[in-house]
GROMACS .gro file of C-alpha atoms in nm:
model
  183
    1MET     CA    1   0.041   2.628   0.995
    2VAL     CA    2   0.061   2.347   0.738
    3LYS     CA    3  -0.264   2.467   0.577
    4ASN     CA    4  -0.120   2.819   0.551
    5VAL     CA    5   0.197   2.689   0.386
    6LYS     CA    6  -0.005   2.478   0.140
    7SER     CA    7  -0.229   2.774   0.060
    8LEU     CA    8   0.070   3.002   0.002
    9ALA     CA    9   0.243   2.738  -0.211
   10ARG     CA   10  -0.069   2.700  -0.428
   11LYS     CA   11  -0.080   3.076  -0.484
   12VAL     CA   12   0.290   3.107  -0.570
   13LEU     CA   13   0.350   2.784  -0.760
   14ASN     CA   14   0.157   2.648  -1.053
   15GLY     CA   15  -0.010   2.307  -1.025
   16LYS     CA   16   0.264   2.110  -1.204
   17VAL     CA   17   0.544   2.243  -0.985
   18LEU     CA   18   0.337   2.185  -0.672
   19ARG     CA   19   0.260   1.826  -0.783
   20VAL     CA   20   0.633   1.755  -0.833
   21LEU     CA   21   0.717   1.898  -0.491
   22GLU     CA   22   0.434   1.699  -0.333
   23ASP     CA   23   0.555   1.378  -0.499
   24GLU     CA   24   0.912   1.443  -0.383
   25TYR     CA   25   0.791   1.511  -0.028
   26ARG     CA   26   0.595   1.185  -0.022
   27LEU     CA   27   0.891   0.986  -0.158
   28ALA     CA   28   1.117   1.147   0.100
   29ARG     CA   29   0.872   1.068   0.380
   30ALA     CA   30   0.853   0.701   0.278
   31SER     CA   31   1.233   0.685   0.243
   32PHE     CA   32   1.274   0.840   0.586
   33ALA     CA   33   1.031   0.585   0.732
   34ASN     CA   34   1.223   0.300   0.568
   35ALA     CA   35   1.553   0.432   0.703
   36ARG     CA   36   1.411   0.503   1.048
   37PHE     CA   37   1.305   0.138   1.084
   38ASN     CA   38   1.614   0.003   0.903
   39TRP     CA   39   1.427  -0.100   0.586
   40PRO     CA   40   1.211  -0.346   0.780
   41ALA     CA   41   1.061  -0.528   0.479
   42LYS     CA   42   1.402  -0.612   0.334
   43GLY     CA   43   1.428  -0.989   0.303
   44MET     CA   44   1.061  -1.043   0.384
   45ARG     CA   45   0.809  -1.213   0.155
   46VAL     CA   46   0.554  -0.942   0.084
   47ILE     CA   47   0.221  -0.990  -0.094
   48MET     CA   48   0.038  -0.675  -0.206
   49ILE     CA   49  -0.326  -0.675  -0.314
   50THR     CA   50  -0.487  -0.399  -0.518
   51GLY     CA   51  -0.831  -0.353  -0.671
   52THR     CA   52  -1.146  -0.154  -0.612
   53ASN     CA   53  -1.324  -0.436  -0.433
   54GLY     CA   54  -1.210  -0.756  -0.269
   55LYS     CA   55  -0.875  -0.652  -0.123
   56THR     CA   56  -0.969  -0.726   0.237
   57THR     CA   57  -1.147  -1.052   0.153
   58THR     CA   58  -0.854  -1.169  -0.060
   59ALA     CA   59  -0.608  -1.069   0.212
   60HIS     CA   60  -0.799  -1.268   0.473
   61PHE     CA   61  -0.831  -1.573   0.245
   62LEU     CA   62  -0.455  -1.567   0.186
   63PHE     CA   63  -0.390  -1.514   0.555
   64SER     CA   64  -0.601  -1.820   0.641
   65ILE     CA   65  -0.442  -2.036   0.371
   66LEU     CA   66  -0.088  -1.944   0.478
   67ARG     CA   67  -0.167  -1.995   0.848
   68GLU     CA   68  -0.324  -2.335   0.773
   69ALA     CA   69  -0.006  -2.425   0.581
   70GLY     CA   70   0.193  -2.353   0.898
   71TYR     CA   71   0.338  -2.012   0.814
   72SER     CA   72   0.364  -1.713   1.044
   73VAL     CA   73   0.181  -1.422   0.880
   74GLY     CA   74   0.152  -1.046   0.929
   75LEU     CA   75  -0.148  -0.866   0.782
   76SER     CA   76  -0.228  -0.497   0.735
   77SER     CA   77  -0.579  -0.446   0.602
   78THR     CA   78  -0.876  -0.213   0.606
   79ALA     CA   79  -1.030  -0.412   0.889
   80GLU     CA   80  -0.735  -0.501   1.110
   81PHE     CA   81  -0.368  -0.553   1.174
   82ARG     CA   82  -0.268  -0.910   1.259
   83ILE     CA   83   0.028  -1.118   1.355
   84ASN     CA   84  -0.096  -1.475   1.348
   85GLU     CA   85  -0.371  -1.487   1.612
   86GLN     CA   86  -0.291  -1.143   1.761
   87VAL     CA   87  -0.553  -0.903   1.623
   88GLN     CA   88  -0.575  -0.525   1.651
   89ALA     CA   89  -0.865  -0.337   1.492
   90ASN     CA   90  -0.771  -0.081   1.227
   91ASP     CA   91  -0.928   0.233   1.371
   92THR     CA   92  -0.741   0.469   1.139
   93ASN     CA   93  -1.009   0.488   0.866
   94MET     CA   94  -0.725   0.423   0.621
   95THR     CA   95  -0.658   0.099   0.438
   96VAL     CA   96  -0.288   0.187   0.408
   97VAL     CA   97  -0.165   0.385   0.707
   98ASN     CA   98   0.097   0.659   0.680
   99PRO     CA   99   0.450   0.550   0.583
  100VAL     CA  100   0.595   0.575   0.934
  101LYS     CA  101   0.316   0.373   1.097
  102LEU     CA  102   0.329   0.114   0.818
  103ARG     CA  103   0.708   0.066   0.855
  104GLU     CA  104   0.659   0.039   1.231
  105GLN     CA  105   0.404  -0.239   1.170
  106ILE     CA  106   0.638  -0.418   0.931
  107ALA     CA  107   0.923  -0.391   1.182
  108ASN     CA  108   0.690  -0.549   1.437
  109PHE     CA  109   0.613  -0.827   1.188
  110LYS     CA  110   0.987  -0.880   1.144
  111ASN     CA  111   1.042  -0.889   1.522
  112HIS     CA  112   0.780  -1.166   1.536
  113ASN     CA  113   0.963  -1.358   1.260
  114VAL     CA  114   0.668  -1.368   1.023
  115ASP     CA  115   0.719  -1.567   0.703
  116PHE     CA  116   0.477  -1.360   0.492
  117VAL     CA  117   0.348  -1.003   0.503
  118ILE     CA  118   0.013  -0.931   0.337
  119LEU     CA  119  -0.061  -0.566   0.254
  120GLU     CA  120  -0.358  -0.406   0.087
  121ALA     CA  121  -0.235  -0.157  -0.172
  122THR     CA  122  -0.489   0.114  -0.249
  123SER     CA  123  -0.467   0.337  -0.554
  124GLN     CA  124  -0.421   0.641  -0.332
  125ALA     CA  125  -0.142   0.475  -0.132
  126LEU     CA  126   0.032   0.379  -0.458
  127ASP     CA  127  -0.016   0.730  -0.599
  128GLN     CA  128   0.108   0.890  -0.276
  129HIS     CA  129   0.411   0.657  -0.245
  130ARG     CA  130   0.307   0.528   0.099
  131LEU     CA  131   0.435   0.181   0.003
  132TYR     CA  132   0.756   0.307  -0.159
  133GLY     CA  133   1.062   0.096  -0.083
  134ILE     CA  134   0.873  -0.211   0.036
  135PRO     CA  135   0.977  -0.505  -0.182
  136CYS     CA  136   0.680  -0.688  -0.334
  137GLU     CA  137   0.719  -1.055  -0.419
  138VAL     CA  138   0.357  -1.118  -0.521
  139ALA     CA  139   0.111  -0.861  -0.661
  140ILE     CA  140  -0.260  -0.935  -0.692
  141PHE     CA  141  -0.519  -0.740  -0.893
  142THR     CA  142  -0.883  -0.808  -0.803
  143ASN     CA  143  -1.079  -0.563  -1.020
  144LEU     CA  144  -1.131  -0.201  -1.116
  145THR     CA  145  -1.472  -0.037  -1.100
  146GLN     CA  146  -1.588   0.324  -1.084
  147ASP     CA  147  -1.488   0.449  -0.742
  148HIS     CA  148  -1.249   0.708  -0.603
  149LEU     CA  149  -1.302   0.927  -0.909
  150ASP     CA  150  -1.318   1.228  -0.678
  151TYR     CA  151  -0.945   1.165  -0.624
  152HIS     CA  152  -0.835   1.023  -0.961
  153LYS     CA  153  -1.072   1.227  -1.186
  154SER     CA  154  -1.095   0.954  -1.455
  155MET     CA  155  -1.095   0.578  -1.491
  156ASP     CA  156  -0.773   0.599  -1.693
  157ALA     CA  157  -0.597   0.786  -1.411
  158TYR     CA  158  -0.739   0.537  -1.160
  159ALA     CA  159  -0.608   0.245  -1.369
  160ARG     CA  160  -0.265   0.412  -1.398
  161ALA     CA  161  -0.249   0.444  -1.019
  162LYS     CA  162  -0.327   0.073  -0.978
  163ALA     CA  163  -0.070  -0.017  -1.246
  164ARG     CA  164   0.202   0.145  -1.034
  165LEU     CA  165   0.207  -0.173  -0.827
  166TRP     CA  166   0.371  -0.345  -1.126
  167GLN     CA  167   0.565  -0.048  -1.262
  168ASP     CA  168   0.720   0.064  -0.933
  169PHE     CA  169   0.752  -0.265  -0.743
  170LYS     CA  170   0.836  -0.521  -1.015
  171PRO     CA  171   0.681  -0.822  -0.837
  172LYS     CA  172   0.815  -1.169  -0.915
  173ILE     CA  173   0.464  -1.315  -0.933
  174SER     CA  174   0.143  -1.153  -1.057
  175ILE     CA  175  -0.209  -1.281  -1.001
  176LEU     CA  176  -0.457  -1.099  -1.224
  177ASN     CA  177  -0.832  -1.108  -1.270
  178LEU     CA  178  -0.839  -1.167  -1.646
  179ASN     CA  179  -1.217  -1.120  -1.647
  180ASP     CA  180  -1.178  -0.753  -1.557
  181GLU     CA  181  -1.166  -0.519  -1.858
  182TRP     CA  182  -0.895  -0.308  -1.688
  183TYR     CA  183  -0.643  -0.584  -1.617
   0.00000   0.00000   0.00000
């Protein structure tokens, strides 16, 4: 059914109109998820990590540092979902799960009184507004290398998607890899 609607929409609407409708749908879905879980990230200290490589490693380093410092930490990564020592494998094949599932995770983090939330922020999740409405206190950029060009079509488009973490979320603190030509 959904495939039929998408196919019909592509035939009737030109690409630009369809892209606008798709963006609006994705924003609405993320907004709905935020409302459904009562804006769960509100008031939480959220760290988002973006980059082609190193997101999961950086997330786990930060998790370990914060835990060692005595903080309660929630983590959503390519490899796993964690609340302190509680670990659940990420079997979704997605670094950033759909907006509803992600807000459900963040609500769970809030119910466990975590001090920090660490989220990997992929270019596709940023482009598709899956993280929309989640306040970001700290944004980290690891690097940008040729990958995901099947989705983004060019390195410039890929870089613009990554840059949305700063444009859309306005983090208070930025940690950047100044050795990367795309920073």
